[in-house]
Short mmCIF file of C-alpha atoms in Angstrom, two decimals:
data_model
loop_
_atom_site.label_atom_id
_atom_site.label_comp_id
_atom_site.label_asym_id
_atom_site.label_seq_id
_atom_site.Cartn_x
_atom_site.Cartn_y
_atom_site.Cartn_z
CA MET A 1 -0.04 0.03 -0.08
CA CYS A 2 2.79 2.32 0.85
CA LEU A 3 4.42 1.49 -2.43
CA CYS A 4 1.58 2.53 -4.52
CA ILE A 5 0.83 5.71 -2.47
CA ARG A 6 4.44 6.97 -2.65
CA ALA A 7 4.68 6.17 -6.38
CA ASN A 8 2.26 8.79 -7.43
CA THR A 9 -0.41 11.22 -6.24
CA GLY A 10 -3.22 10.40 -8.63
CA VAL A 11 -6.66 9.82 -7.12
CA HIS A 12 -7.17 6.27 -8.39
CA LEU A 13 -4.05 5.48 -6.27
CA ARG A 14 -5.89 6.53 -2.91
CA TYR A 15 -8.64 3.92 -4.13
CA LEU A 16 -5.94 1.37 -4.70
CA GLY A 17 -4.11 2.11 -1.23
CA GLY A 18 -7.53 2.04 0.55
CA LEU A 19 -8.34 -1.49 -1.20
CA PHE A 20 -5.01 -2.94 0.05
CA LEU A 21 -5.82 -1.59 3.54
CA LEU A 22 -9.18 -3.09 3.48
CA VAL A 23 -8.04 -6.27 2.63
CA SER A 24 -5.38 -6.31 5.36
CA ILE A 25 -7.77 -5.24 7.90
CA THR A 26 -10.33 -7.97 7.03
CA GLU A 27 -7.90 -10.71 7.00
CA PHE A 28 -6.41 -9.39 10.27
CA LEU A 29 -9.60 -9.29 12.10
CA GLN A 30 -10.73 -12.58 10.65
CA PHE A 31 -8.30 -14.23 12.81
CA VAL A 32 -8.06 -11.79 15.90
CA VAL A 33 -11.57 -11.05 16.48
CA PRO A 34 -13.10 -14.51 17.18
CA ARG A 35 -10.26 -15.71 19.41
CA GLN A 36 -8.56 -12.51 21.09
CA LEU A 37 -11.33 -10.02 21.30
CA GLU A 38 -14.43 -12.25 22.16
CA ALA A 39 -15.26 -9.85 24.88
CA SER A 40 -16.13 -7.10 22.14
CA SER A 41 -18.64 -9.29 20.19
CA PHE A 42 -19.71 -6.11 18.08
CA LEU A 43 -16.38 -6.36 16.15
CA LEU A 44 -17.70 -9.60 14.52
CA VAL A 45 -19.60 -7.55 12.23
CA VAL A 46 -16.48 -5.90 10.89
CA PRO A 47 -14.98 -8.62 8.50
CA ASP A 48 -18.04 -8.87 6.24
CA THR A 49 -18.63 -5.26 6.37
CA MET A 50 -15.22 -4.79 4.95
CA ARG A 51 -15.91 -7.47 2.40
CA LEU A 52 -18.82 -5.55 1.32
CA VAL A 53 -16.87 -2.32 1.11
CA ILE A 54 -13.85 -3.93 -0.84
CA PRO A 55 -15.95 -4.31 -4.01
CA VAL A 56 -16.87 -0.81 -3.87
CA ALA A 57 -13.03 0.29 -3.56
CA VAL A 58 -12.50 -1.97 -6.83
CA VAL A 59 -15.02 -0.18 -8.73
CA GLY A 60 -14.03 3.04 -7.48
CA TYR A 61 -10.36 2.23 -8.48
CA VAL A 62 -10.91 1.06 -12.01
CA ARG A 63 -13.42 4.10 -12.75
CA ALA A 64 -11.03 6.62 -11.31
CA SER A 65 -7.99 5.00 -13.21
CA LEU A 66 -10.06 5.53 -16.33
CA GLY A 67 -10.94 9.00 -15.29
CA PHE A 68 -14.41 8.92 -14.03
CA GLN A 69 -16.00 10.46 -11.06
CA ASN A 70 -17.34 7.97 -8.26
CA HIS A 71 -19.58 10.13 -6.08
CA LEU A 72 -22.94 8.60 -7.32
CA TYR A 73 -21.52 4.96 -7.53
CA SER A 74 -20.00 5.24 -4.11
CA LYS A 75 -23.23 6.32 -2.45
CA TRP A 76 -25.48 3.63 -4.15
CA LEU A 77 -22.83 0.65 -3.74
CA LEU A 78 -22.21 1.28 -0.25
CA ILE A 79 -26.00 0.57 0.70
CA PRO A 80 -25.32 -3.10 1.19
CA ALA A 81 -22.60 -2.51 3.83
CA PHE A 82 -24.80 0.10 5.63
CA LEU A 83 -27.78 -2.57 5.51
CA HIS A 84 -25.45 -5.26 7.00
CA LEU A 85 -24.44 -3.15 9.90
CA LYS A 86 -28.02 -1.94 10.50
CA VAL A 87 -29.34 -5.26 10.79
CA PHE A 88 -26.58 -6.48 12.94
CA SER A 89 -27.03 -3.62 15.21
CA TYR A 90 -30.54 -4.69 15.61
CA LEU A 91 -29.88 -8.23 16.33
CA TYR A 92 -26.89 -7.03 18.51
CA ALA A 93 -29.10 -4.89 20.71
CA ALA A 94 -31.95 -7.71 20.96
CA GLY A 95 -29.23 -10.10 22.22
CA GLU A 96 -29.52 -12.58 19.14
CA VAL A 97 -25.80 -12.22 18.33
CA SER A 98 -23.23 -14.22 20.47
CA VAL A 99 -19.73 -15.15 20.07
CA SER A 100 -20.10 -18.83 20.59
CA ASP A 101 -22.48 -19.65 17.59
CA PHE A 102 -21.96 -16.57 15.40
CA SER A 103 -20.07 -18.34 12.78
CA ASP A 104 -22.79 -21.08 12.19
CA GLY A 105 -25.74 -18.41 12.86
CA ALA A 106 -28.25 -17.71 10.12
CA PHE A 107 -27.16 -14.12 10.12
CA GLN A 108 -23.54 -14.75 9.40
CA MET A 109 -24.36 -17.56 6.77
CA SER A 110 -26.88 -15.06 4.92
CA ALA A 111 -24.24 -12.33 5.18
CA SER A 112 -21.57 -14.36 3.73
CA VAL A 113 -23.62 -15.39 0.91
CA ALA A 114 -24.64 -11.74 0.12
CA VAL A 115 -20.77 -10.91 0.35
CA GLY A 116 -20.10 -13.62 -2.47
CA LEU A 117 -23.06 -12.54 -4.69
CA PHE A 118 -22.15 -8.94 -4.32
CA SER A 119 -18.59 -9.43 -5.13
CA ALA A 120 -19.54 -11.85 -8.10
CA PHE A 121 -21.85 -9.26 -9.72
CA LEU A 122 -19.60 -6.24 -9.58
CA GLY A 123 -16.65 -8.39 -10.64
CA LEU A 124 -18.60 -9.68 -13.75
CA PHE A 125 -19.67 -6.10 -14.33
CA LEU A 126 -16.39 -4.61 -14.31
CA PHE A 127 -15.03 -7.18 -16.62
CA GLN A 128 -17.72 -6.64 -19.03
CA PHE A 129 -16.92 -2.71 -18.59
CA LEU A 130 -13.34 -3.39 -19.20
CA SER A 131 -13.74 -5.87 -22.05
CA LYS A 132 -16.51 -4.04 -24.17
CA LYS A 133 -16.88 -0.56 -23.35
CA TYR A 134 -13.30 0.26 -23.35
CA ALA A 135 -12.21 -2.17 -26.07
CA ARG A 136 -11.09 0.83 -28.06
CA LEU A 137 -8.66 1.91 -25.43
CA SER A 138 -6.49 -1.14 -26.37
CA HIS A 139 -4.85 1.23 -28.91
CA SER A 140 -3.67 3.88 -26.55
CA VAL A 141 -3.04 1.73 -23.26
CA ASN A 142 -0.06 -0.26 -22.70
CA PRO A 143 -1.12 -4.03 -22.80
CA THR A 144 0.45 -4.61 -19.28
CA THR A 145 -2.35 -2.03 -17.91
CA SER A 146 -5.03 -4.38 -18.99
CA ILE A 147 -3.47 -7.21 -17.15
CA TRP A 148 -3.27 -4.95 -14.05
CA LEU A 149 -6.82 -3.86 -14.02
CA LYS A 150 -8.25 -7.21 -14.65
CA SER A 151 -6.20 -8.64 -11.75
CA VAL A 152 -7.52 -6.27 -9.41
CA VAL A 153 -11.12 -7.24 -10.81
CA GLY A 154 -10.24 -10.82 -10.69
CA PHE A 155 -9.72 -10.43 -7.00
CA LEU A 156 -13.57 -9.85 -6.76
CA LEU A 157 -14.37 -12.92 -8.40
CA PHE A 158 -11.90 -14.92 -6.29
CA GLN A 159 -13.34 -13.32 -3.15
CA SER A 160 -16.84 -14.37 -4.16
CA VAL A 161 -15.73 -17.92 -4.71
CA MET A 162 -13.78 -18.11 -1.64
CA VAL A 163 -16.74 -16.65 0.42
CA LEU A 164 -19.23 -19.09 -1.03
CA SER A 165 -17.03 -21.98 -0.82
CA GLY A 166 -16.41 -21.17 2.82
CA VAL A 167 -20.26 -20.98 3.52
CA GLY A 168 -20.66 -24.43 1.93
CA ILE A 169 -17.65 -26.12 3.87
CA ARG A 170 -18.76 -24.49 7.10
CA TYR A 171 -22.43 -25.69 6.61
CA PHE A 172 -21.45 -29.33 5.62
CA TRP A 173 -18.30 -29.97 7.41
CA GLY A 174 -18.21 -27.42 10.27
CA GLU A 175 -15.65 -24.81 11.18
CA THR A 176 -13.34 -27.30 13.21
CA SER A 177 -13.08 -29.74 10.21
CA ALA A 178 -9.92 -30.51 8.10
CA GLN A 179 -11.71 -29.36 5.09
CA PHE A 180 -12.27 -26.02 6.62
CA LYS A 181 -8.65 -25.69 7.75
CA ILE A 182 -7.39 -26.50 4.20
CA TYR A 183 -9.77 -23.95 2.78
CA GLU A 184 -8.50 -21.20 5.05
CA LEU A 185 -4.98 -22.22 4.08
CA PHE A 186 -5.57 -22.33 0.46
CA GLY A 187 -7.34 -18.88 0.92
CA GLN A 188 -4.23 -17.24 2.72
CA ILE A 189 -1.89 -18.74 0.32
CA SER A 190 -3.69 -17.58 -2.61
CA LEU A 191 -4.20 -13.93 -1.35
CA LEU A 192 -0.51 -14.03 -0.54
CA ILE A 193 0.38 -14.99 -4.29
CA TRP A 194 -2.03 -12.29 -5.63
CA CYS A 195 -0.55 -9.64 -3.36
CA LEU A 196 2.92 -10.53 -4.39
CA GLY A 197 2.07 -10.60 -8.07
CA MET A 198 0.56 -7.15 -7.80
CA ILE A 199 3.74 -5.72 -6.02
CA PHE A 200 5.59 -7.37 -8.84
CA LEU A 201 3.85 -5.48 -11.35
CA MET A 202 4.24 -2.38 -9.49
CA ILE A 203 8.10 -2.64 -9.28
CA LYS A 204 8.56 -4.25 -12.87
CA SER A 205 6.06 -1.81 -14.51
CA PRO A 206 6.05 1.48 -12.70
CA PHE A 207 3.61 2.97 -15.23
CA VAL A 208 0.77 0.90 -13.94
CA LEU A 209 0.95 3.44 -10.93
CA GLU A 210 0.42 6.28 -13.35
CA GLU A 211 -2.88 7.65 -14.73
CA PHE A 212 -3.51 4.86 -17.26
CA VAL A 213 -6.02 6.46 -19.62
CA PRO A 214 -6.70 9.94 -18.22
CA LYS A 215 -3.41 11.34 -19.43
CA VAL A 216 -3.13 11.98 -23.19
CA HIS A 217 -0.03 9.92 -23.79
CA VAL A 218 0.99 8.44 -27.29
CA SER A 219 3.32 5.58 -26.85
CA TYR A 220 5.99 4.60 -29.24
CA TRP A 221 3.86 1.64 -30.38
CA GLU A 222 0.68 3.70 -30.88
CA GLU A 223 2.55 6.35 -32.79
CA HIS A 224 3.99 3.81 -35.36
CA THR A 225 0.93 1.63 -35.84
CA VAL A 226 -2.14 3.70 -35.32
CA SER A 227 -3.66 6.19 -37.50
CA PRO A 228 -4.29 9.79 -36.21
CA GLU A 229 -8.14 9.32 -36.58
CA THR A 230 -8.03 6.13 -34.43
CA ARG A 231 -6.11 7.91 -31.85
CA ILE A 232 -8.58 10.66 -31.81
CA GLU A 233 -11.52 8.23 -31.31
CA ASN A 234 -9.56 6.69 -28.53
CA GLN A 235 -9.07 9.99 -26.77
CA ASN A 236 -12.68 10.75 -26.92
CA HIS A 237 -13.45 8.19 -24.13
CA ASN A 238 -10.85 9.96 -21.97
CA GLU A 239 -12.31 11.94 -18.93
CA GLN A 240 -9.37 13.81 -17.72
CA ILE A 241 -6.04 15.44 -18.99
CA SER A 242 -3.04 16.46 -17.01
CA SER A 243 -2.15 19.99 -17.73
CA LYS A 244 1.47 19.09 -17.32
CA LYS A 245 1.29 16.89 -20.39
CA GLU A 246 1.50 18.12 -23.97
CA MET A 247 -1.26 16.94 -26.24
CA PRO A 248 -0.04 15.65 -29.64
CA ALA A 249 -0.44 18.12 -32.27
CA ASP A 250 -2.67 16.48 -34.81
CA ILE A 251 -4.94 15.40 -32.10
CA ARG A 252 -5.19 19.08 -30.85
CA ILE A 253 -5.74 20.46 -34.47
CA LYS A 254 -8.77 18.17 -35.03
CA TYR A 255 -10.39 19.29 -31.79
CA VAL A 256 -9.70 22.92 -32.58
CA GLU A 257 -11.36 22.41 -35.69
CA LYS A 258 -14.54 20.84 -34.07
CA ILE A 259 -14.61 23.69 -31.62
CA ARG A 260 -14.65 26.27 -34.29
CA GLU A 261 -17.11 24.39 -36.15
CA GLU A 262 -19.48 24.30 -33.24
CA LEU A 263 -19.05 27.86 -32.32
CA GLU A 264 -18.60 29.63 -35.72
CA LEU A 265 -20.80 27.60 -37.92
CA ASN A 266 -23.39 26.33 -35.38
CA GLU A 267 -23.29 29.50 -33.23
CA LEU A 268 -23.62 27.39 -30.06
CA PHE A 269 -22.43 30.45 -27.99
CA LEU A 270 -25.92 31.83 -28.74
CA ASP A 271 -27.05 29.35 -25.95
CA SER A 272 -26.89 31.24 -22.63
CA LYS A 273 -26.74 27.72 -20.99
CA LEU A 274 -23.86 26.70 -22.80
CA THR A 275 -21.26 25.29 -20.32
CA LEU A 276 -18.13 23.69 -20.41
CA GLY A 277 -19.69 20.23 -19.95
CA SER A 278 -22.25 20.53 -22.53
CA LEU A 279 -19.97 21.92 -25.13
CA ALA A 280 -17.47 19.03 -24.29
CA LYS A 281 -20.25 16.45 -24.73
CA LYS A 282 -21.19 18.04 -27.98
CA ILE A 283 -17.79 17.48 -29.56
CA ASN A 284 -17.28 14.11 -27.88
CA ILE A 285 -14.27 15.24 -25.59
CA SER A 286 -13.93 15.42 -21.91
CA PRO A 287 -14.25 18.98 -20.03
CA HIS A 288 -10.69 18.61 -18.85
CA GLN A 289 -9.44 18.20 -22.44
CA LEU A 290 -11.55 21.15 -23.73
CA SER A 291 -10.38 23.35 -21.11
CA TYR A 292 -6.74 22.39 -21.74
CA ILE A 293 -7.19 22.95 -25.38
CA ILE A 294 -8.79 26.40 -25.14
CA ASN A 295 -6.15 27.57 -22.76
CA SER A 296 -3.18 26.36 -24.82
CA GLU A 297 -4.83 27.53 -28.20
CA TRP A 298 -6.51 30.72 -27.24
CA LYS A 299 -4.89 31.65 -24.03
CA MET A 300 -8.46 32.06 -22.44
CA ASN A 301 -10.65 30.21 -19.95
CA PHE A 302 -13.83 28.74 -21.18
CA ASN A 303 -16.06 31.93 -20.23
CA GLU A 304 -13.69 34.49 -21.84
CA PHE A 305 -13.67 32.12 -24.85
CA VAL A 306 -17.25 31.98 -25.34
CA ASN A 307 -17.84 35.48 -24.45
CA SER A 308 -15.51 36.66 -27.14
CA TYR A 309 -17.83 35.19 -29.72
CA ARG A 310 -20.71 36.81 -28.09
CA ILE A 311 -19.18 39.94 -28.04
CA ASN A 312 -18.50 39.78 -31.72
CA LYS A 313 -21.91 38.85 -32.23
CA ALA A 314 -23.16 41.91 -30.07
CA GLN A 315 -21.03 44.17 -32.11
CA THR A 316 -22.50 43.09 -35.34
CA LEU A 317 -26.06 43.36 -34.26
CA LEU A 318 -25.16 47.00 -32.77
CA LYS A 319 -24.23 47.67 -36.27
CA ASP A 320 -27.23 46.21 -37.79
CA ILE A 321 -29.92 48.46 -39.10
CA ASP A 322 -32.61 46.22 -38.14
CA TYR A 323 -31.47 46.27 -34.59
CA GLN A 324 -31.43 50.18 -34.28
CA SER A 325 -34.54 50.29 -32.34
CA ALA A 326 -33.69 47.31 -30.06
CA THR A 327 -32.79 47.67 -26.51
CA ILE A 328 -29.21 46.97 -25.20
CA PHE A 329 -30.85 44.31 -23.04
CA ALA A 330 -32.44 42.60 -26.16
CA ILE A 331 -29.01 42.62 -27.93
CA GLY A 332 -27.30 40.93 -25.13
CA ILE A 333 -29.97 38.29 -24.96
CA ASP A 334 -29.64 37.70 -28.62
CA SER A 335 -25.92 37.60 -28.45
CA GLY A 336 -26.14 34.59 -25.92
CA PHE A 337 -25.80 36.56 -22.55
CA ASN A 338 -28.28 35.62 -19.84
CA SER A 339 -28.48 38.96 -18.21
CA GLU A 340 -27.73 42.67 -19.06
CA SER A 341 -25.24 43.06 -16.21
CA SER A 342 -23.07 40.05 -17.42
CA PHE A 343 -23.46 41.60 -21.09
CA TYR A 344 -22.23 44.99 -19.96
CA THR A 345 -19.42 43.56 -17.90
CA ALA A 346 -18.02 41.37 -20.40
CA PHE A 347 -18.42 43.99 -23.39
CA LYS A 348 -16.75 46.88 -21.52
CA LYS A 349 -13.99 44.40 -20.35
CA ALA A 350 -13.45 43.40 -24.01
CA THR A 351 -13.86 46.74 -25.80
CA GLY A 352 -13.26 49.49 -23.07
CA HIS A 353 -16.72 50.95 -23.82
CA SER A 354 -20.10 49.94 -22.54
CA PRO A 355 -22.55 48.83 -25.32
CA LYS A 356 -24.59 52.07 -25.05
CA ARG A 357 -21.39 54.03 -25.58
CA TYR A 358 -20.20 51.74 -28.29
CA ARG A 359 -23.64 52.37 -30.01
CA GLU A 360 -23.41 56.03 -29.73
CA ALA A 361 -19.72 55.91 -31.19
CA LEU A 362 -21.18 54.22 -34.05
CA LYS A 363 -23.73 56.75 -34.69
CA LEU A 364 -21.53 59.60 -34.64
CA THR A 365 -19.05 57.59 -37.04
CA SER A 366 -21.99 57.10 -39.59
CA GLU A 367 -23.04 60.74 -39.26
CA LEU A 368 -19.62 61.81 -40.21
#
């Protein structure tokens, strides 16, 4: 965990570090709680609760490493863990939970089955997520990255198989049987092998600890085998871009052309509700990438950039004979501004004059 956190500061690494921490605490409490902390029977709920949180951490990690936000997913996917705690607290308060028969109790069996099914469902979902929806990313992502992500997701399926197997062995042979001891030993050895394999990948392939897809990075392999059009299509699925990384010139030019087309030909700036996100969606690019391109190409932020088109439109309308009787407010609205005050502020900042003074200057010039 320390290795992955020290290697980089990306948000997805915090998910990965948290995942390793959850696994470590779960495995530690699995042995410590029943044998040494029996007086604190409420701690019996912690291991299964952790196992319900681990899939959420995996989903968060995979999505974050691909550049997605996880706020909504985290809220909904944490519901099973909260329900587990809630039910346990009611049973604990009612005296239905005891250390002596907790492992073989109906609640524990049901919770273990729920953990197994929940992990299996999210594991299969993430495998489909990686295999189908992001198949196009195979052109822009190092092949080892796919192995890394699928190894993390595979842990969920492994956990589900182990948990459901444990329920079956405990039900048919009991927790003190030789079969259960073999099961525990196999589980610990398998977990150790998985952790060592992940650490090996971290050491041998440090790039797996970087932002995999979010950074606009063109590898040597991609540069020589993938056409610019395909790379642009791949980049459309990115949700982030690091301002410290330079976007390839051919890709940036294509995006610049798209931006100009939407603003100059389709006049999207006339929509007063136009936002960075809505324009990014329109041209099939991430908001971070769009902001980066505008900053690097026009040396403006998004609002200044869009307002420059609106001000040009307003200047055209102020010169238009058909708008001679129109109010300043009407011209501002027709230029894409949502209020008279914002129109005045932006116009004066750009031209040095208020719209009213600008119109008066035009009249004086025409009279001369």
